[in-house]
Amino acid sequence: MNDSEQIVYLNGEYKAIGDACVSVLDRGFLFGDGVYEVIPAYGGKLLRLDSHLQRLNNSLDAIRLKNPMSGSAWAHMLDQLVQKNAGTDQSLYLQVTRGVAAKREHEFPDTVKPTVFAMSSVLASVSRAVAEQGIKAVTLDDIRWRACNIKTTALLANTLLRQQASDKGASESILIRDGNATEGTASNVFVVLEGVIVTAPVSPLLLPGITRDLVLELAAKHDMPCQERDISEAELRKASEIWISSSTREILPVIKLDGEKVANGKAGPVWQKMIDIYQQYKQQIRDGA
Ligand code: PDD
C-alpha cells in the first residue's frame, strides 16, 4: 500500500486520500473540536473493536456530540477500509469532528453534521529483537488539561511534549503531575516495583488505554501480580522496569530515563514474559480465535 493507493473514508464515501477534502470551516480544523480512535488490525482482524467503540462513545459524550454512526455501521465501514487496504497489519484511524459551521464561533452550531473521517495505515510492528532494545524516555511536567480521558484531536500539548523528547534523542515523554507519573504523550506507563506490575489508575488525568486494559487482563490471567495505583516520581526512578503501551507501539521497555539507565539498562524479565503473552494473544486474533 503506498499513499497514492491509500483509500480513506470521508462522510459516507471511500476515496483516494488525495481526493479527500474537508472545509476550512470544519471545527476540527479551527478548534480541534473532535475526537478520535486508533485501532490495530492484525491479519485483517480489528483488535478489541467493541472497547474502542465504547471509548469513542465516551469521548463523544464528553464533548456533547451525538455518535453519528451505529456500532454496526462503524464495524462495517472499518472492515471495508481494512479490506481495501489489505496486505499488511494495519492501524485504523478514525475521527469525528463537530463539523462545518457557517462561521467561526466558539459556541456549538445548532444544526451541523459531524465530519467523519477514517483511514488505514501500515502497522509496522517492531520485531521482538528491536523491541527488546527498548526506548529512551524523558520526564516532563504534564502541562495538559484535566480531561485527558477524552481522546480528543486537540493534541497540541501532547505534540509539544513529544517533540521535547525527540529533541533530546528520546522517543517518549513520561508526564509528571503533582509528583506522580500519569502516562506518556501517546502511551500509558507501567513500572515494575519489587516484582509487581504497577500502572496509574484510570482518572481524568490519563487516557484509559485499550492496550493498558489488555496488559492488566493478561497479567491477571497469567498470575502476574499487578496493581492500579499512583506511581510517584521517586518510584518511577527506582523501578526495576518501565514500559509504555499503546495500540501502535504495543508494549515497549524503557531502558533509559532522563539519560540514566533503568536498572541494568536492558529489557527486564517481567517485560519478556508479558511480551510473549501479548504476542500469543495477537496470534489468536490473527487465527480468528
Ligand atoms: N494514542 N495515552 C495517550 C495520551 C494516547 O494518545 C494513547 C494512544 C494511549 C494508549 O491508548 P491505546 O492503548 O488505546 O492505544 C495512552 C494513539 C495510539 C495515538 O494517538 O496515535
PDB file of C-alpha atoms and ligand atoms in Angstrom:
ATOM      1  CA  MET A   1       0.000   0.000   0.000  1.00  0.00           C
ATOM      2  CA  ASN A   2       1.527   3.356  -0.951  1.00  0.00           C
ATOM      3  CA  ASP A   3      -0.004   6.786  -0.424  1.00  0.00           C
ATOM      4  CA  SER A   4      -1.444   7.139  -3.912  1.00  0.00           C
ATOM      5  CA  GLU A   5      -3.312   3.835  -3.457  1.00  0.00           C
ATOM      6  CA  GLN A   6      -4.491   4.578   0.056  1.00  0.00           C
ATOM      7  CA  ILE A   7      -8.278   4.547   0.243  1.00  0.00           C
ATOM      8  CA  VAL A   8      -9.859   6.563   3.031  1.00  0.00           C
ATOM      9  CA  TYR A   9     -13.420   7.138   4.228  1.00  0.00           C
ATOM     10  CA  LEU A  10     -14.931  10.609   4.428  1.00  0.00           C
ATOM     11  CA  ASN A  11     -18.590  11.314   5.225  1.00  0.00           C
ATOM     12  CA  GLY A  12     -20.012   8.186   3.627  1.00  0.00           C
ATOM     13  CA  GLU A  13     -17.626   7.831   0.689  1.00  0.00           C
ATOM     14  CA  TYR A  14     -14.471   5.850   0.051  1.00  0.00           C
ATOM     15  CA  LYS A  15     -11.882   7.725  -1.971  1.00  0.00           C
ATOM     16  CA  ALA A  16      -8.162   8.068  -2.668  1.00  0.00           C
ATOM     17  CA  ILE A  17      -6.515  10.012   0.130  1.00  0.00           C
ATOM     18  CA  GLY A  18      -5.530  12.811  -2.238  1.00  0.00           C
ATOM     19  CA  ASP A  19      -9.181  13.343  -3.180  1.00  0.00           C
ATOM     20  CA  ALA A  20     -10.488  13.560   0.391  1.00  0.00           C
ATOM     21  CA  CYS A  21     -11.088  17.222   1.285  1.00  0.00           C
ATOM     22  CA  VAL A  22     -12.608  18.981   4.291  1.00  0.00           C
ATOM     23  CA  SER A  23     -13.767  22.610   4.522  1.00  0.00           C
ATOM     24  CA  VAL A  24     -11.525  25.165   6.246  1.00  0.00           C
ATOM     25  CA  LEU A  25     -14.557  25.960   8.427  1.00  0.00           C
ATOM     26  CA  ASP A  26     -14.552  22.463   9.901  1.00  0.00           C
ATOM     27  CA  ARG A  27     -14.429  22.829  13.678  1.00  0.00           C
ATOM     28  CA  GLY A  28     -11.812  20.122  13.840  1.00  0.00           C
ATOM     29  CA  PHE A  29      -9.516  22.381  11.819  1.00  0.00           C
ATOM     30  CA  LEU A  30     -10.434  25.636  13.614  1.00  0.00           C
ATOM     31  CA  PHE A  31     -10.771  24.440  17.225  1.00  0.00           C
ATOM     32  CA  GLY A  32      -9.508  20.859  17.462  1.00  0.00           C
ATOM     33  CA  ASP A  33     -13.189  20.176  18.232  1.00  0.00           C
ATOM     34  CA  GLY A  34     -13.244  16.449  17.661  1.00  0.00           C
ATOM     35  CA  VAL A  35     -12.323  13.028  18.981  1.00  0.00           C
ATOM     36  CA  TYR A  36     -10.534  10.030  17.522  1.00  0.00           C
ATOM     37  CA  GLU A  37      -9.557   6.398  17.892  1.00  0.00           C
ATOM     38  CA  VAL A  38      -6.638   4.278  16.722  1.00  0.00           C
ATOM     39  CA  ILE A  39      -7.379   0.572  16.312  1.00  0.00           C
ATOM     40  CA  PRO A  40      -4.869  -2.079  15.246  1.00  0.00           C
ATOM     41  CA  ALA A  41      -5.874  -4.780  12.776  1.00  0.00           C
ATOM     42  CA  TYR A  42      -3.833  -7.974  12.754  1.00  0.00           C
ATOM     43  CA  GLY A  43      -4.311 -10.290   9.791  1.00  0.00           C
ATOM     44  CA  GLY A  44      -7.309  -8.142   8.815  1.00  0.00           C
ATOM     45  CA  LYS A  45      -8.983  -8.510  12.248  1.00  0.00           C
ATOM     46  CA  LEU A  46      -9.623  -5.449  14.379  1.00  0.00           C
ATOM     47  CA  LEU A  47      -8.290  -5.732  17.917  1.00  0.00           C
ATOM     48  CA  ARG A  48     -10.911  -5.114  20.609  1.00  0.00           C
ATOM     49  CA  LEU A  49     -13.242  -3.168  18.342  1.00  0.00           C
ATOM     50  CA  ASP A  50     -16.018  -3.079  20.966  1.00  0.00           C
ATOM     51  CA  SER A  51     -13.723  -1.487  23.540  1.00  0.00           C
ATOM     52  CA  HIS A  52     -12.558   1.114  21.028  1.00  0.00           C
ATOM     53  CA  LEU A  53     -16.140   1.938  20.033  1.00  0.00           C
ATOM     54  CA  GLN A  54     -17.132   2.192  23.695  1.00  0.00           C
ATOM     55  CA  ARG A  55     -14.258   4.614  24.328  1.00  0.00           C
ATOM     56  CA  LEU A  56     -15.300   6.568  21.219  1.00  0.00           C
ATOM     57  CA  ASN A  57     -18.808   6.857  22.673  1.00  0.00           C
ATOM     58  CA  ASN A  58     -17.390   8.052  25.984  1.00  0.00           C
ATOM     59  CA  SER A  59     -15.287  10.691  24.210  1.00  0.00           C
ATOM     60  CA  LEU A  60     -18.276  11.838  22.125  1.00  0.00           C
ATOM     61  CA  ASP A  61     -20.489  12.034  25.223  1.00  0.00           C
ATOM     62  CA  ALA A  62     -17.820  14.072  26.991  1.00  0.00           C
ATOM     63  CA  ILE A  63     -17.783  16.653  24.191  1.00  0.00           C
ATOM     64  CA  ARG A  64     -21.584  16.560  23.851  1.00  0.00           C
ATOM     65  CA  LEU A  65     -21.612  15.207  20.317  1.00  0.00           C
ATOM     66  CA  LYS A  66     -24.041  12.502  19.271  1.00  0.00           C
ATOM     67  CA  ASN A  67     -22.399   9.476  17.709  1.00  0.00           C
ATOM     68  CA  PRO A  68     -23.193   9.889  14.000  1.00  0.00           C
ATOM     69  CA  MET A  69     -22.978   6.136  13.316  1.00  0.00           C
ATOM     70  CA  SER A  70     -24.268   2.966  14.934  1.00  0.00           C
ATOM     71  CA  GLY A  71     -21.850   0.329  16.209  1.00  0.00           C
ATOM     72  CA  SER A  72     -22.611  -1.928  13.266  1.00  0.00           C
ATOM     73  CA  ALA A  73     -22.120   0.937  10.783  1.00  0.00           C
ATOM     74  CA  TRP A  74     -18.695   1.674  12.319  1.00  0.00           C
ATOM     75  CA  ALA A  75     -17.785  -2.015  12.190  1.00  0.00           C
ATOM     76  CA  HIS A  76     -18.861  -2.284   8.559  1.00  0.00           C
ATOM     77  CA  MET A  77     -17.026   0.857   7.449  1.00  0.00           C
ATOM     78  CA  LEU A  78     -13.802  -0.100   9.251  1.00  0.00           C
ATOM     79  CA  ASP A  79     -13.995  -3.573   7.801  1.00  0.00           C
ATOM     80  CA  GLN A  80     -14.349  -2.115   4.309  1.00  0.00           C
ATOM     81  CA  LEU A  81     -11.261   0.017   4.887  1.00  0.00           C
ATOM     82  CA  VAL A  82      -9.317  -2.982   6.157  1.00  0.00           C
ATOM     83  CA  GLN A  83     -10.245  -4.893   3.021  1.00  0.00           C
ATOM     84  CA  LYS A  84      -9.490  -2.007   0.667  1.00  0.00           C
ATOM     85  CA  ASN A  85      -6.038  -1.590   2.211  1.00  0.00           C
ATOM     86  CA  ALA A  86      -5.255  -5.292   2.756  1.00  0.00           C
ATOM     87  CA  GLY A  87      -1.808  -6.833   2.643  1.00  0.00           C
ATOM     88  CA  THR A  88      -0.214  -5.858   5.946  1.00  0.00           C
ATOM     89  CA  ASP A  89      -1.134  -5.344   9.554  1.00  0.00           C
ATOM     90  CA  GLN A  90      -2.955  -2.055   9.772  1.00  0.00           C
ATOM     91  CA  SER A  91      -3.633   0.794  12.113  1.00  0.00           C
ATOM     92  CA  LEU A  92      -7.139   2.200  11.647  1.00  0.00           C
ATOM     93  CA  TYR A  93      -7.511   5.867  12.484  1.00  0.00           C
ATOM     94  CA  LEU A  94     -10.950   7.394  12.800  1.00  0.00           C
ATOM     95  CA  GLN A  95     -12.062  10.828  13.839  1.00  0.00           C
ATOM     96  CA  VAL A  96     -15.331  12.642  14.340  1.00  0.00           C
ATOM     97  CA  THR A  97     -15.381  16.423  14.443  1.00  0.00           C
ATOM     98  CA  ARG A  98     -18.310  18.712  15.205  1.00  0.00           C
ATOM     99  CA  GLY A  99     -18.489  19.525  11.511  1.00  0.00           C
ATOM    100  CA  VAL A 100     -18.538  22.596   9.299  1.00  0.00           C
ATOM    101  CA  ALA A 101     -20.271  25.646  10.773  1.00  0.00           C
ATOM    102  CA  ALA A 102     -21.296  28.724   8.788  1.00  0.00           C
ATOM    103  CA  LYS A 103     -18.780  30.888  10.611  1.00  0.00           C
ATOM    104  CA  ARG A 104     -16.117  30.666  13.283  1.00  0.00           C
ATOM    105  CA  GLU A 105     -17.834  30.947  16.654  1.00  0.00           C
ATOM    106  CA  HIS A 106     -16.881  29.197  19.883  1.00  0.00           C
ATOM    107  CA  GLU A 107     -20.421  28.085  20.800  1.00  0.00           C
ATOM    108  CA  PHE A 108     -21.611  24.855  19.252  1.00  0.00           C
ATOM    109  CA  PRO A 109     -23.503  25.437  16.000  1.00  0.00           C
ATOM    110  CA  ASP A 110     -27.160  24.313  16.076  1.00  0.00           C
ATOM    111  CA  THR A 111     -27.565  22.179  13.028  1.00  0.00           C
ATOM    112  CA  VAL A 112     -24.307  20.837  11.786  1.00  0.00           C
ATOM    113  CA  LYS A 113     -23.458  17.362  10.608  1.00  0.00           C
ATOM    114  CA  PRO A 114     -20.356  15.889  12.200  1.00  0.00           C
ATOM    115  CA  THR A 115     -17.459  15.183   9.855  1.00  0.00           C
ATOM    116  CA  VAL A 116     -16.451  11.523   9.908  1.00  0.00           C
ATOM    117  CA  PHE A 117     -13.057  10.560   8.593  1.00  0.00           C
ATOM    118  CA  ALA A 118     -11.187   7.259   8.735  1.00  0.00           C
ATOM    119  CA  MET A 119      -8.041   5.858   7.209  1.00  0.00           C
ATOM    120  CA  SER A 120      -5.853   2.813   7.392  1.00  0.00           C
ATOM    121  CA  SER A 121      -2.059   2.983   7.664  1.00  0.00           C
ATOM    122  CA  VAL A 122       0.506   0.224   7.577  1.00  0.00           C
ATOM    123  CA  LEU A 123       1.170  -1.010  11.102  1.00  0.00           C
ATOM    124  CA  ALA A 124       4.803  -1.962  11.051  1.00  0.00           C
ATOM    125  CA  SER A 125       5.086  -3.860  14.310  1.00  0.00           C
ATOM    126  CA  VAL A 126       8.649  -3.850  15.558  1.00  0.00           C
ATOM    127  CA  SER A 127      10.334  -7.238  15.723  1.00  0.00           C
ATOM    128  CA  ARG A 128      10.994  -8.835  19.081  1.00  0.00           C
ATOM    129  CA  ALA A 129      14.729  -8.162  18.666  1.00  0.00           C
ATOM    130  CA  VAL A 130      14.142  -4.451  18.024  1.00  0.00           C
ATOM    131  CA  ALA A 131      11.540  -4.134  20.793  1.00  0.00           C
ATOM    132  CA  GLU A 132      13.992  -5.725  23.198  1.00  0.00           C
ATOM    133  CA  GLN A 133      16.489  -2.942  22.572  1.00  0.00           C
ATOM    134  CA  GLY A 134      13.967  -0.685  24.279  1.00  0.00           C
ATOM    135  CA  ILE A 135      13.436   3.033  24.018  1.00  0.00           C
ATOM    136  CA  LYS A 136      14.692   6.153  25.748  1.00  0.00           C
ATOM    137  CA  ALA A 137      12.251   8.378  27.578  1.00  0.00           C
ATOM    138  CA  VAL A 138      12.416  11.679  29.416  1.00  0.00           C
ATOM    139  CA  THR A 139      10.226  13.022  32.209  1.00  0.00           C
ATOM    140  CA  LEU A 140       8.338  16.257  31.705  1.00  0.00           C
ATOM    141  CA  ASP A 141       5.784  18.296  33.578  1.00  0.00           C
ATOM    142  CA  ASP A 142       2.281  17.235  32.481  1.00  0.00           C
ATOM    143  CA  ILE A 143       1.072  20.592  31.186  1.00  0.00           C
ATOM    144  CA  ARG A 144      -2.176  19.168  29.747  1.00  0.00           C
ATOM    145  CA  TRP A 145      -5.725  19.887  30.876  1.00  0.00           C
ATOM    146  CA  ARG A 146      -7.822  17.883  33.333  1.00  0.00           C
ATOM    147  CA  ALA A 147      -9.837  15.902  30.803  1.00  0.00           C
ATOM    148  CA  CYS A 148      -7.110  13.656  29.416  1.00  0.00           C
ATOM    149  CA  ASN A 149      -9.557  10.727  29.428  1.00  0.00           C
ATOM    150  CA  ILE A 150     -11.178  12.269  26.328  1.00  0.00           C
ATOM    151  CA  LYS A 151      -9.398  11.076  23.204  1.00  0.00           C
ATOM    152  CA  THR A 152      -9.531  14.468  21.556  1.00  0.00           C
ATOM    153  CA  THR A 153      -7.850  15.529  18.338  1.00  0.00           C
ATOM    154  CA  ALA A 154      -6.737  18.685  20.215  1.00  0.00           C
ATOM    155  CA  LEU A 155      -3.239  17.299  20.792  1.00  0.00           C
ATOM    156  CA  LEU A 156      -1.045  20.391  20.819  1.00  0.00           C
ATOM    157  CA  ALA A 157       0.251  19.791  24.362  1.00  0.00           C
ATOM    158  CA  ASN A 158       0.977  16.144  23.527  1.00  0.00           C
ATOM    159  CA  THR A 159       2.828  17.042  20.348  1.00  0.00           C
ATOM    160  CA  LEU A 160       4.894  19.744  22.105  1.00  0.00           C
ATOM    161  CA  LEU A 161       5.786  17.287  24.862  1.00  0.00           C
ATOM    162  CA  ARG A 162       6.650  14.538  22.370  1.00  0.00           C
ATOM    163  CA  GLN A 163       8.828  16.927  20.386  1.00  0.00           C
ATOM    164  CA  GLN A 164      10.739  17.820  23.552  1.00  0.00           C
ATOM    165  CA  ALA A 165      11.529  14.115  23.974  1.00  0.00           C
ATOM    166  CA  SER A 166      12.590  13.888  20.360  1.00  0.00           C
ATOM    167  CA  ASP A 167      14.837  16.957  20.721  1.00  0.00           C
ATOM    168  CA  LYS A 168      16.669  15.062  23.480  1.00  0.00           C
ATOM    169  CA  GLY A 169      17.055  11.892  21.401  1.00  0.00           C
ATOM    170  CA  ALA A 170      14.255  10.073  23.248  1.00  0.00           C
ATOM    171  CA  SER A 171      11.074   8.643  21.766  1.00  0.00           C
ATOM    172  CA  GLU A 172       8.574   9.245  24.557  1.00  0.00           C
ATOM    173  CA  SER A 173       7.989  11.675  27.416  1.00  0.00           C
ATOM    174  CA  ILE A 174       6.651  10.317  30.680  1.00  0.00           C
ATOM    175  CA  LEU A 175       4.455  13.003  32.161  1.00  0.00           C
ATOM    176  CA  ILE A 176       4.538  14.006  35.820  1.00  0.00           C
ATOM    177  CA  ARG A 177       1.601  15.718  37.509  1.00  0.00           C
ATOM    178  CA  ASP A 178       1.523  16.549  41.225  1.00  0.00           C
ATOM    179  CA  GLY A 179       4.503  14.267  41.815  1.00  0.00           C
ATOM    180  CA  ASN A 180       3.009  11.229  40.032  1.00  0.00           C
ATOM    181  CA  ALA A 181       3.683   9.675  36.619  1.00  0.00           C
ATOM    182  CA  THR A 182       0.420   9.850  34.681  1.00  0.00           C
ATOM    183  CA  GLU A 183       1.149   8.473  31.188  1.00  0.00           C
ATOM    184  CA  GLY A 184       3.184   9.142  28.060  1.00  0.00           C
ATOM    185  CA  THR A 185       2.322  11.647  25.331  1.00  0.00           C
ATOM    186  CA  ALA A 186       0.715   8.831  23.300  1.00  0.00           C
ATOM    187  CA  SER A 187       1.013   5.823  25.591  1.00  0.00           C
ATOM    188  CA  ASN A 188       0.260   4.509  29.055  1.00  0.00           C
ATOM    189  CA  VAL A 189       3.049   3.809  31.506  1.00  0.00           C
ATOM    190  CA  PHE A 190       3.781   0.709  33.581  1.00  0.00           C
ATOM    191  CA  VAL A 191       6.528   0.159  36.130  1.00  0.00           C
ATOM    192  CA  VAL A 192       7.705  -2.974  37.887  1.00  0.00           C
ATOM    193  CA  LEU A 193       8.302  -2.460  41.605  1.00  0.00           C
ATOM    194  CA  GLU A 194       9.518  -5.441  43.620  1.00  0.00           C
ATOM    195  CA  GLY A 195       8.095  -7.791  41.036  1.00  0.00           C
ATOM    196  CA  VAL A 196       4.666  -6.117  40.901  1.00  0.00           C
ATOM    197  CA  ILE A 197       3.427  -4.507  37.676  1.00  0.00           C
ATOM    198  CA  VAL A 198       2.005  -1.081  38.532  1.00  0.00           C
ATOM    199  CA  THR A 199       0.094   1.412  36.400  1.00  0.00           C
ATOM    200  CA  ALA A 200      -1.719   4.621  37.315  1.00  0.00           C
ATOM    201  CA  PRO A 201      -5.463   4.248  37.958  1.00  0.00           C
ATOM    202  CA  VAL A 202      -7.981   5.392  35.371  1.00  0.00           C
ATOM    203  CA  SER A 203      -8.926   9.034  36.009  1.00  0.00           C
ATOM    204  CA  PRO A 204      -9.411  12.272  34.071  1.00  0.00           C
ATOM    205  CA  LEU A 205      -5.618  12.645  34.192  1.00  0.00           C
ATOM    206  CA  LEU A 206      -4.942   9.941  31.607  1.00  0.00           C
ATOM    207  CA  LEU A 207      -6.386   8.102  28.637  1.00  0.00           C
ATOM    208  CA  PRO A 208      -7.815   4.690  29.535  1.00  0.00           C
ATOM    209  CA  GLY A 209      -5.714   2.792  27.002  1.00  0.00           C
ATOM    210  CA  ILE A 210      -7.126  -0.327  25.395  1.00  0.00           C
ATOM    211  CA  THR A 211      -3.624  -1.834  25.412  1.00  0.00           C
ATOM    212  CA  ARG A 212      -3.317  -0.905  29.091  1.00  0.00           C
ATOM    213  CA  ASP A 213      -6.518  -2.848  29.816  1.00  0.00           C
ATOM    214  CA  LEU A 214      -5.263  -5.784  27.820  1.00  0.00           C
ATOM    215  CA  VAL A 215      -1.935  -5.833  29.687  1.00  0.00           C
ATOM    216  CA  LEU A 216      -3.769  -5.810  33.031  1.00  0.00           C
ATOM    217  CA  GLU A 217      -6.087  -8.561  31.839  1.00  0.00           C
ATOM    218  CA  LEU A 218      -3.258 -10.750  30.538  1.00  0.00           C
ATOM    219  CA  ALA A 219      -1.243 -10.189  33.718  1.00  0.00           C
ATOM    220  CA  ALA A 220      -4.193 -11.302  35.868  1.00  0.00           C
ATOM    221  CA  LYS A 221      -4.802 -14.330  33.652  1.00  0.00           C
ATOM    222  CA  HIS A 222      -1.175 -15.435  33.941  1.00  0.00           C
ATOM    223  CA  ASP A 223      -0.865 -14.811  37.690  1.00  0.00           C
ATOM    224  CA  MET A 224       1.490 -11.892  37.268  1.00  0.00           C
ATOM    225  CA  PRO A 225       0.918  -9.574  40.239  1.00  0.00           C
ATOM    226  CA  CYS A 226      -0.322  -6.137  39.200  1.00  0.00           C
ATOM    227  CA  GLN A 227      -1.780  -3.031  40.795  1.00  0.00           C
ATOM    228  CA  GLU A 228      -3.544   0.106  39.632  1.00  0.00           C
ATOM    229  CA  ARG A 229      -2.316   2.891  41.857  1.00  0.00           C
ATOM    230  CA  ASP A 230      -0.425   6.165  41.712  1.00  0.00           C
ATOM    231  CA  ILE A 231       3.234   5.926  40.734  1.00  0.00           C
ATOM    232  CA  SER A 232       5.332   8.592  42.435  1.00  0.00           C
ATOM    233  CA  GLU A 233       8.217  10.145  40.560  1.00  0.00           C
ATOM    234  CA  ALA A 234      10.589   8.563  43.110  1.00  0.00           C
ATOM    235  CA  GLU A 235       9.104   5.117  42.366  1.00  0.00           C
ATOM    236  CA  LEU A 236       9.431   5.718  38.640  1.00  0.00           C
ATOM    237  CA  ARG A 237      13.118   6.425  39.132  1.00  0.00           C
ATOM    238  CA  LYS A 238      13.759   3.334  41.214  1.00  0.00           C
ATOM    239  CA  ALA A 239      11.580   0.912  39.207  1.00  0.00           C
ATOM    240  CA  SER A 240      13.297  -2.261  38.014  1.00  0.00           C
ATOM    241  CA  GLU A 241      11.374  -1.951  34.727  1.00  0.00           C
ATOM    242  CA  ILE A 242       9.433   0.779  32.935  1.00  0.00           C
ATOM    243  CA  TRP A 243       7.198   0.037  29.941  1.00  0.00           C
ATOM    244  CA  ILE A 244       4.999   2.109  27.695  1.00  0.00           C
ATOM    245  CA  SER A 245       1.921   0.681  25.959  1.00  0.00           C
ATOM    246  CA  SER A 246      -0.211   1.754  23.024  1.00  0.00           C
ATOM    247  CA  SER A 247      -2.127   0.334  20.097  1.00  0.00           C
ATOM    248  CA  THR A 248       0.614   1.208  17.645  1.00  0.00           C
ATOM    249  CA  ARG A 249       3.724   0.598  19.763  1.00  0.00           C
ATOM    250  CA  GLU A 250       2.328  -2.381  21.706  1.00  0.00           C
ATOM    251  CA  ILE A 251       4.467  -2.784  24.849  1.00  0.00           C
ATOM    252  CA  LEU A 252       7.975  -1.375  24.823  1.00  0.00           C
ATOM    253  CA  PRO A 253      10.563  -1.373  27.586  1.00  0.00           C
ATOM    254  CA  VAL A 254      12.132   1.958  28.539  1.00  0.00           C
ATOM    255  CA  ILE A 255      15.828   1.310  29.032  1.00  0.00           C
ATOM    256  CA  LYS A 256      16.943   4.873  29.743  1.00  0.00           C
ATOM    257  CA  LEU A 257      15.063   7.577  31.630  1.00  0.00           C
ATOM    258  CA  ASP A 258      16.431  11.119  31.515  1.00  0.00           C
ATOM    259  CA  GLY A 259      19.732   9.707  30.293  1.00  0.00           C
ATOM    260  CA  GLU A 260      20.067   7.266  33.249  1.00  0.00           C
ATOM    261  CA  LYS A 261      19.819   3.516  32.797  1.00  0.00           C
ATOM    262  CA  VAL A 262      16.631   1.880  34.069  1.00  0.00           C
ATOM    263  CA  ALA A 263      18.036  -0.897  36.325  1.00  0.00           C
ATOM    264  CA  ASN A 264      20.769  -2.527  34.202  1.00  0.00           C
ATOM    265  CA  GLY A 265      19.645  -0.731  31.039  1.00  0.00           C
ATOM    266  CA  LYS A 266      18.200  -3.881  29.456  1.00  0.00           C
ATOM    267  CA  ALA A 267      14.661  -5.104  28.831  1.00  0.00           C
ATOM    268  CA  GLY A 268      13.618  -6.822  32.067  1.00  0.00           C
ATOM    269  CA  PRO A 269      12.290 -10.334  32.724  1.00  0.00           C
ATOM    270  CA  VAL A 270       8.724  -9.233  33.515  1.00  0.00           C
ATOM    271  CA  TRP A 271       8.505  -7.429  30.169  1.00  0.00           C
ATOM    272  CA  GLN A 272       9.952 -10.519  28.437  1.00  0.00           C
ATOM    273  CA  LYS A 273       7.194 -12.642  29.899  1.00  0.00           C
ATOM    274  CA  MET A 274       4.459 -10.092  29.144  1.00  0.00           C
ATOM    275  CA  ILE A 275       5.514  -9.561  25.542  1.00  0.00           C
ATOM    276  CA  ASP A 276       5.456 -13.320  24.894  1.00  0.00           C
ATOM    277  CA  ILE A 277       1.922 -13.489  26.277  1.00  0.00           C
ATOM    278  CA  TYR A 278       0.920 -10.423  24.261  1.00  0.00           C
ATOM    279  CA  GLN A 279       2.297 -11.888  21.028  1.00  0.00           C
ATOM    280  CA  GLN A 280       0.389 -15.128  21.678  1.00  0.00           C
ATOM    281  CA  TYR A 281      -2.757 -13.077  22.152  1.00  0.00           C
ATOM    282  CA  LYS A 282      -2.147 -11.294  18.826  1.00  0.00           C
ATOM    283  CA  GLN A 283      -1.668 -14.646  17.128  1.00  0.00           C
ATOM    284  CA  GLN A 284      -5.061 -15.762  18.432  1.00  0.00           C
ATOM    285  CA  ILE A 285      -6.588 -12.614  16.894  1.00  0.00           C
ATOM    286  CA  ARG A 286      -4.967 -13.442  13.551  1.00  0.00           C
ATOM    287  CA  ASP A 287      -6.238 -17.009  13.816  1.00  0.00           C
ATOM    288  CA  GLY A 288      -9.722 -15.677  14.455  1.00  0.00           C
ATOM    289  CA  ALA A 289      -9.926 -17.223  17.935  1.00  0.00           C
TER     290      ALA A 289
HETATM  291  N1  PDD B   1      -2.535   7.064  21.290  1.00  0.00           N
HETATM  292  N2  PDD B   1      -2.383   7.759  26.301  1.00  0.00           N
HETATM  293  C1  PDD B   1      -2.417   8.638  25.282  1.00  0.00           C
HETATM  294  C2  PDD B   1      -2.313  10.089  25.585  1.00  0.00           C
HETATM  295  C3  PDD B   1      -2.556   8.171  23.959  1.00  0.00           C
HETATM  296  O1  PDD B   1      -2.630   9.042  22.960  1.00  0.00           O
HETATM  297  C4  PDD B   1      -2.624   6.776  23.722  1.00  0.00           C
HETATM  298  C5  PDD B   1      -2.759   6.197  22.331  1.00  0.00           C
HETATM  299  C6  PDD B   1      -2.574   5.901  24.823  1.00  0.00           C
HETATM  300  C7  PDD B   1      -2.689   4.403  24.651  1.00  0.00           C
HETATM  301  O2  PDD B   1      -4.007   4.033  24.299  1.00  0.00           O
HETATM  302  P1  PDD B   1      -4.291   2.718  23.447  1.00  0.00           P
HETATM  303  O3  PDD B   1      -3.650   1.572  24.153  1.00  0.00           O
HETATM  304  O4  PDD B   1      -5.764   2.602  23.432  1.00  0.00           O
HETATM  305  O5  PDD B   1      -3.676   2.949  22.106  1.00  0.00           O
HETATM  306  C8  PDD B   1      -2.476   6.422  26.095  1.00  0.00           C
HETATM  307  C9  PDD B   1      -2.699   6.665  19.915  1.00  0.00           C
HETATM  308  C10 PDD B   1      -2.032   5.391  19.548  1.00  0.00           C
HETATM  309  C11 PDD B   1      -2.337   7.828  19.019  1.00  0.00           C
HETATM  310  O6  PDD B   1      -2.605   8.949  19.421  1.00  0.00           O
HETATM  311  O7  PDD B   1      -1.848   7.616  17.922  1.00  0.00           O
END
